[in-house]
Amino acid sequence: METPVGVVGDDALADVLRDAGIAVERGSDGAVPETDRVVAVGEDAVAAVARAEGDPLVLPVAAGRGVRSVPRDDAVAAVSELADARIETHPVLHVTMPDGTVEQAFWDVTLVTADAARISEFTIASTADRIGQFRADGVVIATAAGSPGYAHRVGGPILAPSDQAVVAPIAPFATDPDHWVLPVDGLSASIERDEATVELLVDDRVSRHVSYQERITISLGSSVRTAVVDESQSRFE
């Protein structure tokens, strides 16, 4: 009996796969199916799989070039090629809040002022050193998978899969702002001025406000295995 493929993020695509003769399992109430292969449609679905238990091989569909995702129209063919796919490994970030609670991020972590035309001051540090301090609307810390997204739009580079992160200020109050490529494990970001309300976004989900002199820290969690079935899909286009 064929092992079913889990589908997250697009019930209509699950029907298309089933009509093509592929055994499919949907998660109940939006949960990630406990299958060894998962088709994740869209960035939110990929992030949901990354936060879930288990270690499935993930086929990203319409989820951006950071994970070399395939177009939705090519999903049926891509599923049939999973046995021969090359595998890339991407880290999941553990984001520790000032109160000790932990959230998980796959794409990026962002601190940003909640009010228009307000800036704050941020410090980026590692376990060994203070990396930089700057005034800006915010700062984004992106994994390699997330590096082609918002971090790139604010000037950060695109990374090949690794345990490094891009750190990029958002609308910095500087004419020649720095951007950094740093090891993820042990990074921290803190608020240095009590001038504006700062929100923490974890994979674009608003998590909480971060106050003056509060700090978030980042460490490496588990990893996500993604399938690469189209080697012509370049991260650097």
PDB file of C-alpha atoms in Angstrom:
ATOM      1  CA  MET A   1       0.000   0.000   0.000  1.00  0.00           C
ATOM      2  CA  GLU A   2       1.339   3.419  -0.944  1.00  0.00           C
ATOM      3  CA  THR A   3       2.405   5.615   1.963  1.00  0.00           C
ATOM      4  CA  PRO A   4       0.248   8.752   1.911  1.00  0.00           C
ATOM      5  CA  VAL A   5       1.622  12.235   1.426  1.00  0.00           C
ATOM      6  CA  GLY A   6       0.500  14.853   3.922  1.00  0.00           C
ATOM      7  CA  VAL A   7      -0.823  18.149   2.564  1.00  0.00           C
ATOM      8  CA  VAL A   8      -0.854  21.412   4.526  1.00  0.00           C
ATOM      9  CA  GLY A   9      -2.180  24.770   3.397  1.00  0.00           C
ATOM     10  CA  ASP A  10      -4.297  23.917   0.338  1.00  0.00           C
ATOM     11  CA  ASP A  11      -7.200  21.462   0.435  1.00  0.00           C
ATOM     12  CA  ALA A  12      -7.845  21.976  -3.279  1.00  0.00           C
ATOM     13  CA  LEU A  13      -4.319  20.819  -4.099  1.00  0.00           C
ATOM     14  CA  ALA A  14      -4.888  17.747  -1.927  1.00  0.00           C
ATOM     15  CA  ASP A  15      -7.845  16.892  -4.180  1.00  0.00           C
ATOM     16  CA  VAL A  16      -5.707  17.434  -7.301  1.00  0.00           C
ATOM     17  CA  LEU A  17      -3.040  15.069  -5.965  1.00  0.00           C
ATOM     18  CA  ARG A  18      -5.652  12.454  -5.059  1.00  0.00           C
ATOM     19  CA  ASP A  19      -7.197  12.721  -8.534  1.00  0.00           C
ATOM     20  CA  ALA A  20      -3.709  12.042  -9.955  1.00  0.00           C
ATOM     21  CA  GLY A  21      -3.608   8.748  -8.080  1.00  0.00           C
ATOM     22  CA  ILE A  22      -1.468   9.917  -5.136  1.00  0.00           C
ATOM     23  CA  ALA A  23      -2.486   8.787  -1.650  1.00  0.00           C
ATOM     24  CA  VAL A  24      -3.099  11.905   0.449  1.00  0.00           C
ATOM     25  CA  GLU A  25      -3.645  12.592   4.131  1.00  0.00           C
ATOM     26  CA  ARG A  26      -4.925  15.894   5.450  1.00  0.00           C
ATOM     27  CA  GLY A  27      -4.376  17.027   9.011  1.00  0.00           C
ATOM     28  CA  SER A  28      -7.509  17.477  11.119  1.00  0.00           C
ATOM     29  CA  ASP A  29      -8.373  21.027  12.204  1.00  0.00           C
ATOM     30  CA  GLY A  30      -5.352  22.428  10.391  1.00  0.00           C
ATOM     31  CA  ALA A  31      -2.855  20.143  12.142  1.00  0.00           C
ATOM     32  CA  VAL A  32       0.193  18.820  10.303  1.00  0.00           C
ATOM     33  CA  PRO A  33      -0.352  15.178   9.244  1.00  0.00           C
ATOM     34  CA  GLU A  34       1.975  12.634  10.823  1.00  0.00           C
ATOM     35  CA  THR A  35       3.386  11.388   7.520  1.00  0.00           C
ATOM     36  CA  ASP A  36       6.972  10.958   6.363  1.00  0.00           C
ATOM     37  CA  ARG A  37       6.410  13.312   3.395  1.00  0.00           C
ATOM     38  CA  VAL A  38       4.514  16.599   3.560  1.00  0.00           C
ATOM     39  CA  VAL A  39       3.506  18.996   0.787  1.00  0.00           C
ATOM     40  CA  ALA A  40       3.451  22.467   2.364  1.00  0.00           C
ATOM     41  CA  VAL A  41       1.729  25.120   0.264  1.00  0.00           C
ATOM     42  CA  GLY A  42       2.769  28.684   1.061  1.00  0.00           C
ATOM     43  CA  GLU A  43       5.105  30.218   3.616  1.00  0.00           C
ATOM     44  CA  ASP A  44       2.663  29.832   6.508  1.00  0.00           C
ATOM     45  CA  ALA A  45       2.315  26.114   5.831  1.00  0.00           C
ATOM     46  CA  VAL A  46       6.080  25.579   5.704  1.00  0.00           C
ATOM     47  CA  ALA A  47       6.440  27.412   9.023  1.00  0.00           C
ATOM     48  CA  ALA A  48       3.642  25.308  10.542  1.00  0.00           C
ATOM     49  CA  VAL A  49       5.415  22.094   9.534  1.00  0.00           C
ATOM     50  CA  ALA A  50       8.664  23.458  10.977  1.00  0.00           C
ATOM     51  CA  ARG A  51       6.975  24.075  14.346  1.00  0.00           C
ATOM     52  CA  ALA A  52       5.294  20.665  14.465  1.00  0.00           C
ATOM     53  CA  GLU A  53       6.668  17.440  15.907  1.00  0.00           C
ATOM     54  CA  GLY A  54       8.288  14.905  13.612  1.00  0.00           C
ATOM     55  CA  ASP A  55      10.849  15.002  10.829  1.00  0.00           C
ATOM     56  CA  PRO A  56       9.051  14.684   7.501  1.00  0.00           C
ATOM     57  CA  LEU A  57      10.598  15.446   4.147  1.00  0.00           C
ATOM     58  CA  VAL A  58       8.913  18.702   3.117  1.00  0.00           C
ATOM     59  CA  LEU A  59       8.065  19.655  -0.452  1.00  0.00           C
ATOM     60  CA  PRO A  60       7.574  23.452  -0.392  1.00  0.00           C
ATOM     61  CA  VAL A  61       5.034  24.669  -2.949  1.00  0.00           C
ATOM     62  CA  ALA A  62       4.575  28.363  -3.790  1.00  0.00           C
ATOM     63  CA  ALA A  63       6.628  29.242  -0.719  1.00  0.00           C
ATOM     64  CA  GLY A  64       9.394  31.357  -2.214  1.00  0.00           C
ATOM     65  CA  ARG A  65      12.891  30.778  -3.460  1.00  0.00           C
ATOM     66  CA  GLY A  66      14.433  30.585  -0.005  1.00  0.00           C
ATOM     67  CA  VAL A  67      13.373  26.931   0.072  1.00  0.00           C
ATOM     68  CA  ARG A  68      13.500  26.429  -3.715  1.00  0.00           C
ATOM     69  CA  SER A  69       9.752  25.847  -3.757  1.00  0.00           C
ATOM     70  CA  VAL A  70       7.966  24.552  -6.833  1.00  0.00           C
ATOM     71  CA  PRO A  71       4.998  26.283  -8.508  1.00  0.00           C
ATOM     72  CA  ARG A  72       1.594  24.952  -7.533  1.00  0.00           C
ATOM     73  CA  ASP A  73       0.952  23.726 -11.089  1.00  0.00           C
ATOM     74  CA  ASP A  74       4.070  21.518 -10.864  1.00  0.00           C
ATOM     75  CA  ALA A  75       3.172  19.920  -7.526  1.00  0.00           C
ATOM     76  CA  VAL A  76       1.902  16.598  -8.945  1.00  0.00           C
ATOM     77  CA  ALA A  77       5.085  16.041 -10.944  1.00  0.00           C
ATOM     78  CA  ALA A  78       7.226  17.154  -8.000  1.00  0.00           C
ATOM     79  CA  VAL A  79       5.603  14.650  -5.635  1.00  0.00           C
ATOM     80  CA  SER A  80       6.355  11.862  -8.099  1.00  0.00           C
ATOM     81  CA  GLU A  81      10.034  12.905  -8.059  1.00  0.00           C
ATOM     82  CA  LEU A  82      10.447  13.007  -4.267  1.00  0.00           C
ATOM     83  CA  ALA A  83      12.305   9.689  -4.142  1.00  0.00           C
ATOM     84  CA  ASP A  84      15.103  11.211  -6.250  1.00  0.00           C
ATOM     85  CA  ALA A  85      15.063  14.689  -4.734  1.00  0.00           C
ATOM     86  CA  ARG A  86      18.096  16.330  -3.252  1.00  0.00           C
ATOM     87  CA  ILE A  87      17.635  17.318   0.374  1.00  0.00           C
ATOM     88  CA  GLU A  88      18.482  20.654   1.980  1.00  0.00           C
ATOM     89  CA  THR A  89      18.461  21.202   5.733  1.00  0.00           C
ATOM     90  CA  HIS A  90      17.184  24.415   7.326  1.00  0.00           C
ATOM     91  CA  PRO A  91      17.326  25.366  11.012  1.00  0.00           C
ATOM     92  CA  VAL A  92      14.359  26.284  13.160  1.00  0.00           C
ATOM     93  CA  LEU A  93      15.035  29.160  15.550  1.00  0.00           C
ATOM     94  CA  HIS A  94      14.100  29.081  19.225  1.00  0.00           C
ATOM     95  CA  VAL A  95      13.253  32.639  20.257  1.00  0.00           C
ATOM     96  CA  THR A  96      13.404  33.136  24.022  1.00  0.00           C
ATOM     97  CA  MET A  97      11.354  36.026  25.401  1.00  0.00           C
ATOM     98  CA  PRO A  98      12.295  38.210  28.377  1.00  0.00           C
ATOM     99  CA  ASP A  99       9.886  36.166  30.535  1.00  0.00           C
ATOM    100  CA  GLY A 100      11.518  32.890  29.487  1.00  0.00           C
ATOM    101  CA  THR A 101       8.810  31.649  27.132  1.00  0.00           C
ATOM    102  CA  VAL A 102       9.999  30.259  23.805  1.00  0.00           C
ATOM    103  CA  GLU A 103       8.558  30.542  20.309  1.00  0.00           C
ATOM    104  CA  GLN A 104       9.802  29.000  17.072  1.00  0.00           C
ATOM    105  CA  ALA A 105      10.634  30.734  13.798  1.00  0.00           C
ATOM    106  CA  PHE A 106      11.517  29.291  10.425  1.00  0.00           C
ATOM    107  CA  TRP A 107      11.773  32.414   8.238  1.00  0.00           C
ATOM    108  CA  ASP A 108      12.639  35.410  10.393  1.00  0.00           C
ATOM    109  CA  VAL A 109      12.302  37.306  13.638  1.00  0.00           C
ATOM    110  CA  THR A 110      11.514  41.031  13.515  1.00  0.00           C
ATOM    111  CA  LEU A 111      11.485  43.837  16.049  1.00  0.00           C
ATOM    112  CA  VAL A 112       9.690  46.891  14.677  1.00  0.00           C
ATOM    113  CA  THR A 113       8.124  50.072  16.054  1.00  0.00           C
ATOM    114  CA  ALA A 114       4.346  49.844  16.129  1.00  0.00           C
ATOM    115  CA  ASP A 115       3.662  53.506  15.354  1.00  0.00           C
ATOM    116  CA  ALA A 116       4.391  55.292  12.091  1.00  0.00           C
ATOM    117  CA  ALA A 117       7.222  57.824  12.037  1.00  0.00           C
ATOM    118  CA  ARG A 118       8.666  56.555  15.323  1.00  0.00           C
ATOM    119  CA  ILE A 119      12.103  54.989  15.696  1.00  0.00           C
ATOM    120  CA  SER A 120      13.859  53.202  18.494  1.00  0.00           C
ATOM    121  CA  GLU A 121      17.385  52.056  19.253  1.00  0.00           C
ATOM    122  CA  PHE A 122      18.469  48.448  19.043  1.00  0.00           C
ATOM    123  CA  THR A 123      21.524  46.432  20.064  1.00  0.00           C
ATOM    124  CA  ILE A 124      22.532  43.187  18.380  1.00  0.00           C
ATOM    125  CA  ALA A 125      24.887  40.942  20.330  1.00  0.00           C
ATOM    126  CA  SER A 126      26.322  37.436  20.339  1.00  0.00           C
ATOM    127  CA  THR A 127      27.304  35.362  23.340  1.00  0.00           C
ATOM    128  CA  ALA A 128      30.821  36.788  23.063  1.00  0.00           C
ATOM    129  CA  ASP A 129      30.447  40.367  21.867  1.00  0.00           C
ATOM    130  CA  ARG A 130      28.190  43.306  21.094  1.00  0.00           C
ATOM    131  CA  ILE A 131      27.845  43.365  17.304  1.00  0.00           C
ATOM    132  CA  GLY A 132      26.195  46.718  16.681  1.00  0.00           C
ATOM    133  CA  GLN A 133      23.896  49.413  18.026  1.00  0.00           C
ATOM    134  CA  PHE A 134      21.724  51.593  15.794  1.00  0.00           C
ATOM    135  CA  ARG A 135      18.618  53.759  15.609  1.00  0.00           C
ATOM    136  CA  ALA A 136      15.986  52.494  13.179  1.00  0.00           C
ATOM    137  CA  ASP A 137      12.364  51.547  12.677  1.00  0.00           C
ATOM    138  CA  GLY A 138      13.352  48.019  13.555  1.00  0.00           C
ATOM    139  CA  VAL A 139      15.600  45.066  12.806  1.00  0.00           C
ATOM    140  CA  VAL A 140      15.026  41.728  11.093  1.00  0.00           C
ATOM    141  CA  ILE A 141      16.967  38.550  11.821  1.00  0.00           C
ATOM    142  CA  ALA A 142      16.411  36.085   8.976  1.00  0.00           C
ATOM    143  CA  THR A 143      17.454  32.500   8.478  1.00  0.00           C
ATOM    144  CA  ALA A 144      18.971  31.469   5.176  1.00  0.00           C
ATOM    145  CA  ALA A 145      15.504  30.273   4.114  1.00  0.00           C
ATOM    146  CA  GLY A 146      14.061  33.674   5.000  1.00  0.00           C
ATOM    147  CA  SER A 147      16.944  35.719   3.614  1.00  0.00           C
ATOM    148  CA  PRO A 148      15.382  36.296   0.146  1.00  0.00           C
ATOM    149  CA  GLY A 149      12.293  37.793   1.810  1.00  0.00           C
ATOM    150  CA  TYR A 150      11.897  40.938   3.874  1.00  0.00           C
ATOM    151  CA  ALA A 151      15.540  40.971   5.007  1.00  0.00           C
ATOM    152  CA  HIS A 152      16.619  41.191   1.368  1.00  0.00           C
ATOM    153  CA  ARG A 153      14.135  43.983   0.659  1.00  0.00           C
ATOM    154  CA  VAL A 154      15.784  46.092   3.364  1.00  0.00           C
ATOM    155  CA  GLY A 155      19.273  45.464   2.022  1.00  0.00           C
ATOM    156  CA  GLY A 156      20.411  42.120   3.421  1.00  0.00           C
ATOM    157  CA  PRO A 157      22.157  39.448   1.311  1.00  0.00           C
ATOM    158  CA  ILE A 158      20.711  36.089   0.278  1.00  0.00           C
ATOM    159  CA  LEU A 159      22.313  33.101   1.991  1.00  0.00           C
ATOM    160  CA  ALA A 160      22.798  29.510   0.954  1.00  0.00           C
ATOM    161  CA  PRO A 161      21.387  26.986   3.468  1.00  0.00           C
ATOM    162  CA  SER A 162      23.391  27.185   6.701  1.00  0.00           C
ATOM    163  CA  ASP A 163      23.134  27.881  10.422  1.00  0.00           C
ATOM    164  CA  GLN A 164      23.845  31.559   9.828  1.00  0.00           C
ATOM    165  CA  ALA A 165      21.447  34.498   9.825  1.00  0.00           C
ATOM    166  CA  VAL A 166      21.139  37.864   8.120  1.00  0.00           C
ATOM    167  CA  VAL A 167      20.698  40.790  10.505  1.00  0.00           C
ATOM    168  CA  ALA A 168      19.410  43.912   8.752  1.00  0.00           C
ATOM    169  CA  PRO A 169      18.194  47.246  10.214  1.00  0.00           C
ATOM    170  CA  ILE A 170      14.823  48.486   8.957  1.00  0.00           C
ATOM    171  CA  ALA A 171      14.877  52.125   7.770  1.00  0.00           C
ATOM    172  CA  PRO A 172      17.987  52.945   9.831  1.00  0.00           C
ATOM    173  CA  PHE A 173      18.799  56.481  10.883  1.00  0.00           C
ATOM    174  CA  ALA A 174      22.136  56.300   9.061  1.00  0.00           C
ATOM    175  CA  THR A 175      23.440  57.011   5.578  1.00  0.00           C
ATOM    176  CA  ASP A 176      25.556  53.837   5.328  1.00  0.00           C
ATOM    177  CA  PRO A 177      23.955  51.193   7.565  1.00  0.00           C
ATOM    178  CA  ASP A 178      25.637  47.922   8.415  1.00  0.00           C
ATOM    179  CA  HIS A 179      24.180  44.510   7.673  1.00  0.00           C
ATOM    180  CA  TRP A 180      25.595  41.353   9.215  1.00  0.00           C
ATOM    181  CA  VAL A 181      25.833  37.639   8.477  1.00  0.00           C
ATOM    182  CA  LEU A 182      26.232  35.916  11.841  1.00  0.00           C
ATOM    183  CA  PRO A 183      25.933  32.487  13.443  1.00  0.00           C
ATOM    184  CA  VAL A 184      22.371  32.076  14.650  1.00  0.00           C
ATOM    185  CA  ASP A 185      23.101  30.393  17.951  1.00  0.00           C
ATOM    186  CA  GLY A 186      23.470  32.908  20.767  1.00  0.00           C
ATOM    187  CA  LEU A 187      22.258  36.004  18.914  1.00  0.00           C
ATOM    188  CA  SER A 188      20.287  38.534  20.920  1.00  0.00           C
ATOM    189  CA  ALA A 189      18.463  41.793  20.276  1.00  0.00           C
ATOM    190  CA  SER A 190      17.508  44.402  22.857  1.00  0.00           C
ATOM    191  CA  ILE A 191      15.733  47.759  23.048  1.00  0.00           C
ATOM    192  CA  GLU A 192      17.929  50.660  24.178  1.00  0.00           C
ATOM    193  CA  ARG A 193      15.494  53.607  24.238  1.00  0.00           C
ATOM    194  CA  ASP A 194      12.119  54.118  25.887  1.00  0.00           C
ATOM    195  CA  GLU A 195      10.728  56.119  22.962  1.00  0.00           C
ATOM    196  CA  ALA A 196       8.327  53.879  21.034  1.00  0.00           C
ATOM    197  CA  THR A 197       6.262  50.730  21.324  1.00  0.00           C
ATOM    198  CA  VAL A 198       8.201  47.868  19.736  1.00  0.00           C
ATOM    199  CA  GLU A 199       6.472  44.730  18.478  1.00  0.00           C
ATOM    200  CA  LEU A 200       8.064  41.323  18.100  1.00  0.00           C
ATOM    201  CA  LEU A 201       7.022  39.381  15.010  1.00  0.00           C
ATOM    202  CA  VAL A 202       7.899  35.695  14.690  1.00  0.00           C
ATOM    203  CA  ASP A 203       7.433  34.519  11.080  1.00  0.00           C
ATOM    204  CA  ASP A 204       5.114  37.526  10.604  1.00  0.00           C
ATOM    205  CA  ARG A 205       2.963  36.521  13.593  1.00  0.00           C
ATOM    206  CA  VAL A 206       2.742  39.363  16.104  1.00  0.00           C
ATOM    207  CA  SER A 207       4.020  37.777  19.299  1.00  0.00           C
ATOM    208  CA  ARG A 208       4.215  40.514  21.939  1.00  0.00           C
ATOM    209  CA  HIS A 209       5.589  43.942  22.775  1.00  0.00           C
ATOM    210  CA  VAL A 210       9.230  44.195  23.793  1.00  0.00           C
ATOM    211  CA  SER A 211       9.958  46.979  26.243  1.00  0.00           C
ATOM    212  CA  TYR A 212      12.922  49.215  26.983  1.00  0.00           C
ATOM    213  CA  GLN A 213      15.934  47.197  28.195  1.00  0.00           C
ATOM    214  CA  GLU A 214      14.241  43.890  27.416  1.00  0.00           C
ATOM    215  CA  ARG A 215      16.116  41.332  25.348  1.00  0.00           C
ATOM    216  CA  ILE A 216      15.206  38.417  23.121  1.00  0.00           C
ATOM    217  CA  THR A 217      17.715  35.641  22.512  1.00  0.00           C
ATOM    218  CA  ILE A 218      17.915  33.148  19.674  1.00  0.00           C
ATOM    219  CA  SER A 219      19.216  29.612  19.640  1.00  0.00           C
ATOM    220  CA  LEU A 220      19.135  26.695  17.233  1.00  0.00           C
ATOM    221  CA  GLY A 221      16.262  24.268  17.527  1.00  0.00           C
ATOM    222  CA  SER A 222      15.490  21.309  15.318  1.00  0.00           C
ATOM    223  CA  SER A 223      16.024  21.213  11.545  1.00  0.00           C
ATOM    224  CA  VAL A 224      13.649  20.910   8.617  1.00  0.00           C
ATOM    225  CA  ARG A 225      14.466  18.775   5.587  1.00  0.00           C
ATOM    226  CA  THR A 226      13.193  20.202   2.311  1.00  0.00           C
ATOM    227  CA  ALA A 227      13.145  18.467  -1.056  1.00  0.00           C
ATOM    228  CA  VAL A 228      14.765  20.106  -4.073  1.00  0.00           C
ATOM    229  CA  VAL A 229      13.275  18.654  -7.248  1.00  0.00           C
ATOM    230  CA  ASP A 230      14.050  21.506  -9.655  1.00  0.00           C
ATOM    231  CA  GLU A 231      17.754  22.325  -9.647  1.00  0.00           C
ATOM    232  CA  SER A 232      17.145  25.191 -12.072  1.00  0.00           C
ATOM    233  CA  GLN A 233      15.335  27.089  -9.302  1.00  0.00           C
ATOM    234  CA  SER A 234      18.112  29.461  -8.202  1.00  0.00           C
ATOM    235  CA  ARG A 235      18.206  31.261  -4.872  1.00  0.00           C
ATOM    236  CA  PHE A 236      20.183  34.059  -6.485  1.00  0.00           C
ATOM    237  CA  GLU A 237      17.917  35.057  -9.390  1.00  0.00           C
TER     238      GLU A 237
END
